[in-house]
PDB file of C-alpha atoms in Angstrom:
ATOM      1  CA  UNK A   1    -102.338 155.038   1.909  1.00  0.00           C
ATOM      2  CA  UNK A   2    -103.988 151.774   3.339  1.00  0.00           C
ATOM      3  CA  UNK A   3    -103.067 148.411   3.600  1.00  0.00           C
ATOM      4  CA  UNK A   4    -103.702 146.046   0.817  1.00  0.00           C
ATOM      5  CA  UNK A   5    -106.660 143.982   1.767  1.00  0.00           C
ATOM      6  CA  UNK A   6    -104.825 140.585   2.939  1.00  0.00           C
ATOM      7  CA  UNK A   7    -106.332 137.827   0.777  1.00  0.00           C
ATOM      8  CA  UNK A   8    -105.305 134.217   0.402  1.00  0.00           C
ATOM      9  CA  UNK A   9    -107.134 133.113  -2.679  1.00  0.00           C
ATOM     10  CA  UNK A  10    -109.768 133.713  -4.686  1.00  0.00           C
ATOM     11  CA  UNK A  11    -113.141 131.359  -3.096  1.00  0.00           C
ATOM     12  CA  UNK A  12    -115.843 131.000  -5.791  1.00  0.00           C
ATOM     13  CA  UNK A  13    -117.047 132.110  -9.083  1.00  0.00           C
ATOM     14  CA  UNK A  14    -120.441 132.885  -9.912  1.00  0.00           C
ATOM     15  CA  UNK A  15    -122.318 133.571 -13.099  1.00  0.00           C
ATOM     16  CA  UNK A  16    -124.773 135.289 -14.403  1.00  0.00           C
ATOM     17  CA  UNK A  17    -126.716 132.883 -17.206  1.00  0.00           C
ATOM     18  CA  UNK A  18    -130.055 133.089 -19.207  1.00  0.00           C
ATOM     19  CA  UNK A  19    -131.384 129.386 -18.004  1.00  0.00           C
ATOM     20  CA  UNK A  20    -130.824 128.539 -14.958  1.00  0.00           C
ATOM     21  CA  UNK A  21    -131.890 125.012 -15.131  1.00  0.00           C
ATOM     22  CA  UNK A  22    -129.710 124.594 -18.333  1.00  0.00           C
ATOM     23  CA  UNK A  23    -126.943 126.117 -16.890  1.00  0.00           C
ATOM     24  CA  UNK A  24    -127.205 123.568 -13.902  1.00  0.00           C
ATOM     25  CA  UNK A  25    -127.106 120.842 -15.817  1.00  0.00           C
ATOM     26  CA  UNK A  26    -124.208 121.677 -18.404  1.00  0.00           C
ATOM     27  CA  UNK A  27    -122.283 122.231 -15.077  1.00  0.00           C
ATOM     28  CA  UNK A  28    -123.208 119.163 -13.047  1.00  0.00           C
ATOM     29  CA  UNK A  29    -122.054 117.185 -16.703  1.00  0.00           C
ATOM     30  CA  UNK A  30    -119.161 119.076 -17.078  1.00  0.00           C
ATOM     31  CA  UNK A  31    -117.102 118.818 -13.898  1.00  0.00           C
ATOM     32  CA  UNK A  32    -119.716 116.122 -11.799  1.00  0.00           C
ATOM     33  CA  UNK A  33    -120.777 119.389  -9.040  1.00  0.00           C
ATOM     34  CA  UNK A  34    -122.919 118.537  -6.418  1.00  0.00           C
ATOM     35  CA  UNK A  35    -126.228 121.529  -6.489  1.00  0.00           C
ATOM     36  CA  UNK A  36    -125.454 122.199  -2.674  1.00  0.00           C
ATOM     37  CA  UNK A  37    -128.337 124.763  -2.442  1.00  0.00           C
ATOM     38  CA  UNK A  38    -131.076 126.674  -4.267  1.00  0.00           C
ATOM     39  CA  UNK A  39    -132.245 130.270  -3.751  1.00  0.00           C
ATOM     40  CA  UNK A  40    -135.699 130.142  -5.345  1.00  0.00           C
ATOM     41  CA  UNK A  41    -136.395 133.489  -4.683  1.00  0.00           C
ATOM     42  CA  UNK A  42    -132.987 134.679  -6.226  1.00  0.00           C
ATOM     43  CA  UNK A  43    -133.367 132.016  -9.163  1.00  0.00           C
ATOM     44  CA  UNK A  44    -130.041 130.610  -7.595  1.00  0.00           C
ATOM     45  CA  UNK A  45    -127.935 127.327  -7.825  1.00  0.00           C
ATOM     46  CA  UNK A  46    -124.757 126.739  -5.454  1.00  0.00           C
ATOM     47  CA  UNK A  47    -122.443 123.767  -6.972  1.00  0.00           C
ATOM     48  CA  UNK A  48    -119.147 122.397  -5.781  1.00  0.00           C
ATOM     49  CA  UNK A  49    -117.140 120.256  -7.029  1.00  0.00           C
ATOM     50  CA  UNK A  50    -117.074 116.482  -5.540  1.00  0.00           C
ATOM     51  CA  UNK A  51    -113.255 116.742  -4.097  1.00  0.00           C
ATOM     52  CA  UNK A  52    -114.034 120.723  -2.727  1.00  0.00           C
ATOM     53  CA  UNK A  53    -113.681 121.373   1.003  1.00  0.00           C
ATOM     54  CA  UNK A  54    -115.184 124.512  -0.311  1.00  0.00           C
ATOM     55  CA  UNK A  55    -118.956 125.132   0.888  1.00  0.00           C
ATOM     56  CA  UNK A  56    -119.626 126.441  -2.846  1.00  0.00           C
ATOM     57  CA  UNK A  57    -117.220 127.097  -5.958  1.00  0.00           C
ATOM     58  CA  UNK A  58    -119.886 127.725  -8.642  1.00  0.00           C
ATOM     59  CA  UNK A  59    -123.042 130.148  -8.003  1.00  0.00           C
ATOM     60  CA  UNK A  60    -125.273 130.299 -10.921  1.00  0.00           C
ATOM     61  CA  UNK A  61    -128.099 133.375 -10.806  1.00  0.00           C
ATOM     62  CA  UNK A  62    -130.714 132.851 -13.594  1.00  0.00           C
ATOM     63  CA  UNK A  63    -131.832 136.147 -15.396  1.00  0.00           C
ATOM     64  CA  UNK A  64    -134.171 134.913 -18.182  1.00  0.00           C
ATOM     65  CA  UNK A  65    -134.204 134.569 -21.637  1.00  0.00           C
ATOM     66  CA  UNK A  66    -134.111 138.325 -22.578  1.00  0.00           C
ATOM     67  CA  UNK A  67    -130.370 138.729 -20.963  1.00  0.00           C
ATOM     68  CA  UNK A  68    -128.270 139.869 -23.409  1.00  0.00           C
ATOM     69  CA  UNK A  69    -125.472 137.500 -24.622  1.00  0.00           C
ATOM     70  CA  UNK A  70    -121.926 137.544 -23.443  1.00  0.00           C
ATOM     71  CA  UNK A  71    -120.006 139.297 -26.095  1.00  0.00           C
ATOM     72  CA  UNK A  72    -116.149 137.499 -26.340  1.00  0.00           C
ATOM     73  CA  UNK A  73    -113.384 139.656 -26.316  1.00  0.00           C
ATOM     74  CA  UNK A  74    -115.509 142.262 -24.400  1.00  0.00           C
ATOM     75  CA  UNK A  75    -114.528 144.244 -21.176  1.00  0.00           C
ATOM     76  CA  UNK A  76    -115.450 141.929 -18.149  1.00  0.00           C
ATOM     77  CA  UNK A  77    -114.053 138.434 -16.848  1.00  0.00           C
ATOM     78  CA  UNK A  78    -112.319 136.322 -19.526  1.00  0.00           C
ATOM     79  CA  UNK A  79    -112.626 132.874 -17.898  1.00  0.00           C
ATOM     80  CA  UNK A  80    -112.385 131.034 -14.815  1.00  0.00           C
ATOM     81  CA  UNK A  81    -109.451 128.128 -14.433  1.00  0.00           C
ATOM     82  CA  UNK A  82    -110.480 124.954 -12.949  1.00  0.00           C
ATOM     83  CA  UNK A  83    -107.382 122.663 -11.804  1.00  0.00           C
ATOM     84  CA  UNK A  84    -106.991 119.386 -11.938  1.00  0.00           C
ATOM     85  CA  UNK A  85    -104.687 116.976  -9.947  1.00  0.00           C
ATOM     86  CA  UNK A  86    -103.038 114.998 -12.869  1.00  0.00           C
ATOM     87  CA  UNK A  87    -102.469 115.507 -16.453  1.00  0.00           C
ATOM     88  CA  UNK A  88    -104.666 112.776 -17.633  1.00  0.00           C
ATOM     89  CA  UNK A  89    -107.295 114.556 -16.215  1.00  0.00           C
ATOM     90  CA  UNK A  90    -106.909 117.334 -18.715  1.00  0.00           C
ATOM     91  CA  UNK A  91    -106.932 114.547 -21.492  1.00  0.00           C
ATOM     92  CA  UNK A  92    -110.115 113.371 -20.033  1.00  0.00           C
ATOM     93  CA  UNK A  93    -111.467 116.722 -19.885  1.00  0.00           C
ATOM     94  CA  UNK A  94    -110.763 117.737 -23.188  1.00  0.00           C
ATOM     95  CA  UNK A  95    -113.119 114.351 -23.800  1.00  0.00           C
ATOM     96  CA  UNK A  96    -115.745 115.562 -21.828  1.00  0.00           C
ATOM     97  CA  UNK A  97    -115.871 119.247 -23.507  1.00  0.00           C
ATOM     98  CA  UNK A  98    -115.825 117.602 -26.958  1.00  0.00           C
ATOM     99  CA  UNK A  99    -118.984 115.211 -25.933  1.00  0.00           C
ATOM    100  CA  UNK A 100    -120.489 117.994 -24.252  1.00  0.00           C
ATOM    101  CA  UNK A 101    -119.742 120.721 -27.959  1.00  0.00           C
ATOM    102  CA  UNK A 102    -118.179 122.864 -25.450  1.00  0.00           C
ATOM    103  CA  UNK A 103    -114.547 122.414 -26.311  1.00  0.00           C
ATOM    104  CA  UNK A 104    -112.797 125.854 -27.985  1.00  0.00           C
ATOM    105  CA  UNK A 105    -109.509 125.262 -27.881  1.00  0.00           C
ATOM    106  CA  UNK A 106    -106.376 124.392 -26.115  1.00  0.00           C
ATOM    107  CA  UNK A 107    -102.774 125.658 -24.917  1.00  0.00           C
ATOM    108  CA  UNK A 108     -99.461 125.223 -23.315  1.00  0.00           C
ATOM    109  CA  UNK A 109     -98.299 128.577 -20.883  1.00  0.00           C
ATOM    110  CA  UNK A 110     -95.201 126.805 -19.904  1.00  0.00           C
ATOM    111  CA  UNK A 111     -96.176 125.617 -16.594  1.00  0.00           C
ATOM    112  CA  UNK A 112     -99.141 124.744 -17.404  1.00  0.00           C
ATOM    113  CA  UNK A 113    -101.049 123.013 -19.551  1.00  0.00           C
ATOM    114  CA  UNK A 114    -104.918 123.652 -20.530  1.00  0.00           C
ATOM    115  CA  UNK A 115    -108.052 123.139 -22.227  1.00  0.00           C
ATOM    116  CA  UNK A 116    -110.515 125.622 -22.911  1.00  0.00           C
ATOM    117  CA  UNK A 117    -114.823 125.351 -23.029  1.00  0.00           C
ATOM    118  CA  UNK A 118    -117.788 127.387 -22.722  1.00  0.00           C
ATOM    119  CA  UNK A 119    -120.754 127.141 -21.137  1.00  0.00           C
ATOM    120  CA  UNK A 120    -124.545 127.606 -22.986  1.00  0.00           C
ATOM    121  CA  UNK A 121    -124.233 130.996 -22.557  1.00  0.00           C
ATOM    122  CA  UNK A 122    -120.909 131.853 -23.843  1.00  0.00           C
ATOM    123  CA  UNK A 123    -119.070 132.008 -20.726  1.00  0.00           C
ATOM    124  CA  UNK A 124    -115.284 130.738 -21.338  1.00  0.00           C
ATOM    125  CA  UNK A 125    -113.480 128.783 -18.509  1.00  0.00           C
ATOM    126  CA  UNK A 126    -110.176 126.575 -18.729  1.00  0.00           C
ATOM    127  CA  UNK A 127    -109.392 123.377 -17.082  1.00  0.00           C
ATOM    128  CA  UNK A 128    -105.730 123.530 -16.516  1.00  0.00           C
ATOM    129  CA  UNK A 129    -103.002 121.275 -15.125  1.00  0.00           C
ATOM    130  CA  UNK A 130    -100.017 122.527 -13.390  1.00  0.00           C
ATOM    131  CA  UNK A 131     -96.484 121.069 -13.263  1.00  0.00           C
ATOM    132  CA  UNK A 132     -94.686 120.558 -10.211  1.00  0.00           C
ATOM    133  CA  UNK A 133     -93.298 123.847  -8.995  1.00  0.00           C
ATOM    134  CA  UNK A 134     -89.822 122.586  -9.176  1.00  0.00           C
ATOM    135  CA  UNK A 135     -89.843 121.900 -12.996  1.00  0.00           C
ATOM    136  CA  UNK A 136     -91.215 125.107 -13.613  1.00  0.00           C
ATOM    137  CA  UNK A 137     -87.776 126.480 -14.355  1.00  0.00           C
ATOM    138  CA  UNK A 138     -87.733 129.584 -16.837  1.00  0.00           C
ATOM    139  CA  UNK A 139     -91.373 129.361 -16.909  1.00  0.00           C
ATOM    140  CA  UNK A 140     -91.728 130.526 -13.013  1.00  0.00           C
ATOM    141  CA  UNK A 141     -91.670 134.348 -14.100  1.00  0.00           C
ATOM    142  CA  UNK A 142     -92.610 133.695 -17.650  1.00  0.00           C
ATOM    143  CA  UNK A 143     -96.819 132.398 -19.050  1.00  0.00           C
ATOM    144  CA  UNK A 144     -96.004 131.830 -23.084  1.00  0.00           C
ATOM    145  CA  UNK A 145     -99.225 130.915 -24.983  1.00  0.00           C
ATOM    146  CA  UNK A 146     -98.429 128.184 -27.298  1.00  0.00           C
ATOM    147  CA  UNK A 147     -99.422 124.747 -29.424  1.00  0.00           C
ATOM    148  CA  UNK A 148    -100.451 122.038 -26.354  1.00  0.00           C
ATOM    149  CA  UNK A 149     -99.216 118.730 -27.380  1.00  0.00           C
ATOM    150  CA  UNK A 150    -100.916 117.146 -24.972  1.00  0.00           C
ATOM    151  CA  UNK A 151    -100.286 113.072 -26.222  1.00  0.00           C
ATOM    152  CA  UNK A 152     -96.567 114.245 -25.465  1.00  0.00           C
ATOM    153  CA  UNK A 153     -96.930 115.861 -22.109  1.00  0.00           C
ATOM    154  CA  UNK A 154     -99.115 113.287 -20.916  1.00  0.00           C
ATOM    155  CA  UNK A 155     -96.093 110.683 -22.075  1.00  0.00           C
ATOM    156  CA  UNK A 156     -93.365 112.917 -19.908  1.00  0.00           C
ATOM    157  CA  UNK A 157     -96.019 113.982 -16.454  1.00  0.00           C
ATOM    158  CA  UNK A 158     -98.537 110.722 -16.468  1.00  0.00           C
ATOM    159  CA  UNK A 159     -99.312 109.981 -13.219  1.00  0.00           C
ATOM    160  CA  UNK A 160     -96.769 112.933 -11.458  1.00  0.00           C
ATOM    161  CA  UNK A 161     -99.578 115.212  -9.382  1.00  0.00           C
ATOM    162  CA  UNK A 162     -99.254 118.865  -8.998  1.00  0.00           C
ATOM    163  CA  UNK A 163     -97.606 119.644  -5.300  1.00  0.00           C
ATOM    164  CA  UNK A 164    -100.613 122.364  -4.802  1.00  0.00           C
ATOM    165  CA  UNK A 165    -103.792 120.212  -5.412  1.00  0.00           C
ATOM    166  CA  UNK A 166    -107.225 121.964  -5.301  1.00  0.00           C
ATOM    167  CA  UNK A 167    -108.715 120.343  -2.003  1.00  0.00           C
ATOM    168  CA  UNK A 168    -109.446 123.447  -0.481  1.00  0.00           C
ATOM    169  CA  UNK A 169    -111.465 125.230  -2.630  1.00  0.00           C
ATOM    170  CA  UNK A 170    -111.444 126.534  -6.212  1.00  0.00           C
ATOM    171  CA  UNK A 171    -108.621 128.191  -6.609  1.00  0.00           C
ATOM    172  CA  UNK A 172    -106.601 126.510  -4.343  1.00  0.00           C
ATOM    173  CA  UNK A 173    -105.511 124.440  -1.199  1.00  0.00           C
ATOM    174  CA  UNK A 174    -107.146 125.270   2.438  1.00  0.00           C
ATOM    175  CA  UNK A 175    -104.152 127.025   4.355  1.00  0.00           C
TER     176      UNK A 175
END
């Protein structure tokens, strides 16, 4: 048998979508990413987020209007998580979303806490706040799915930032 291939993180996400310049602009709204560079001839976007050390975190690949739609609860990816530093950044995101019709939901999984949108073209993402690994407790081998009350978690964590922030890249700090 071989060795497990020896990654560190996952590095960017990139989607598939039926505008491109739609898509671009729902994601530049949504989270404030910078377009860092266009493929014309791939009908390409790279975007990163403003506080990224990553090069990109979001490539967007335009297919046209006659792509067929993403089907929900289909095989393929579910959603991508995007963290944020403190919890009343997940109150203002679930702001944003809402302004934006893109909000679908929301949930507590213990140690963390999350919204949930999607994009124009159905793709699902989260934007998710994580407590400080040493309250995670119980919840550091366990991920329940459950009612977000997110007035009272903002009351108990305002201001308290998660000990792994993002800085590095998307789905987590630069080693």
């Amino acid at each position: 048998m071989v060795d497990p291939i020896p990654a560190i993180r996952a590095n960017h996400v990139v989607l598939f979508v039926s505008d491109l310049e739609r898509s671009v602009r729902f994601w530049t709204a949504a989270f404030a990413m910078d377009v860092v560079a266009r493929e014309p001839g791939a009908n390409a976007a790279f975007l990163r987020l403003r506080r990224s050390g990553n090069h990109h975190d979001l490539g967007l690949f335009g297919i046209g209007p006659s792509a067929l739609p993403k089907v929900s609860g289909s095989v393929g990816m579910y959603h991508v998580a995007w963290q944020v530093d403190v919890i009343e950044d997940l109150e203002e995101a679930r702001l944003v979303l809402v302004e934006l019709d893109a909000y679908t939901g929301e949930s507590s999984h213990g140690a963390t806490k999350s919204v949930y949108g999607r994009d124009p073209d159905g793709n699902e993402f989260e934007v998710m706040w994580m407590m400080p690994r040493e309250e995670w407790g119980a919840y550091a081998c366990e991920a329940p799915v459950g009612p977000l009350d997110l007035s009272r978690e903002v009351a108990v964590w305002s201001g308290v930032a998660t000990a792994e922030t993002v800085g590095g890249g998307v789905f987590g700090a630069a080693s």
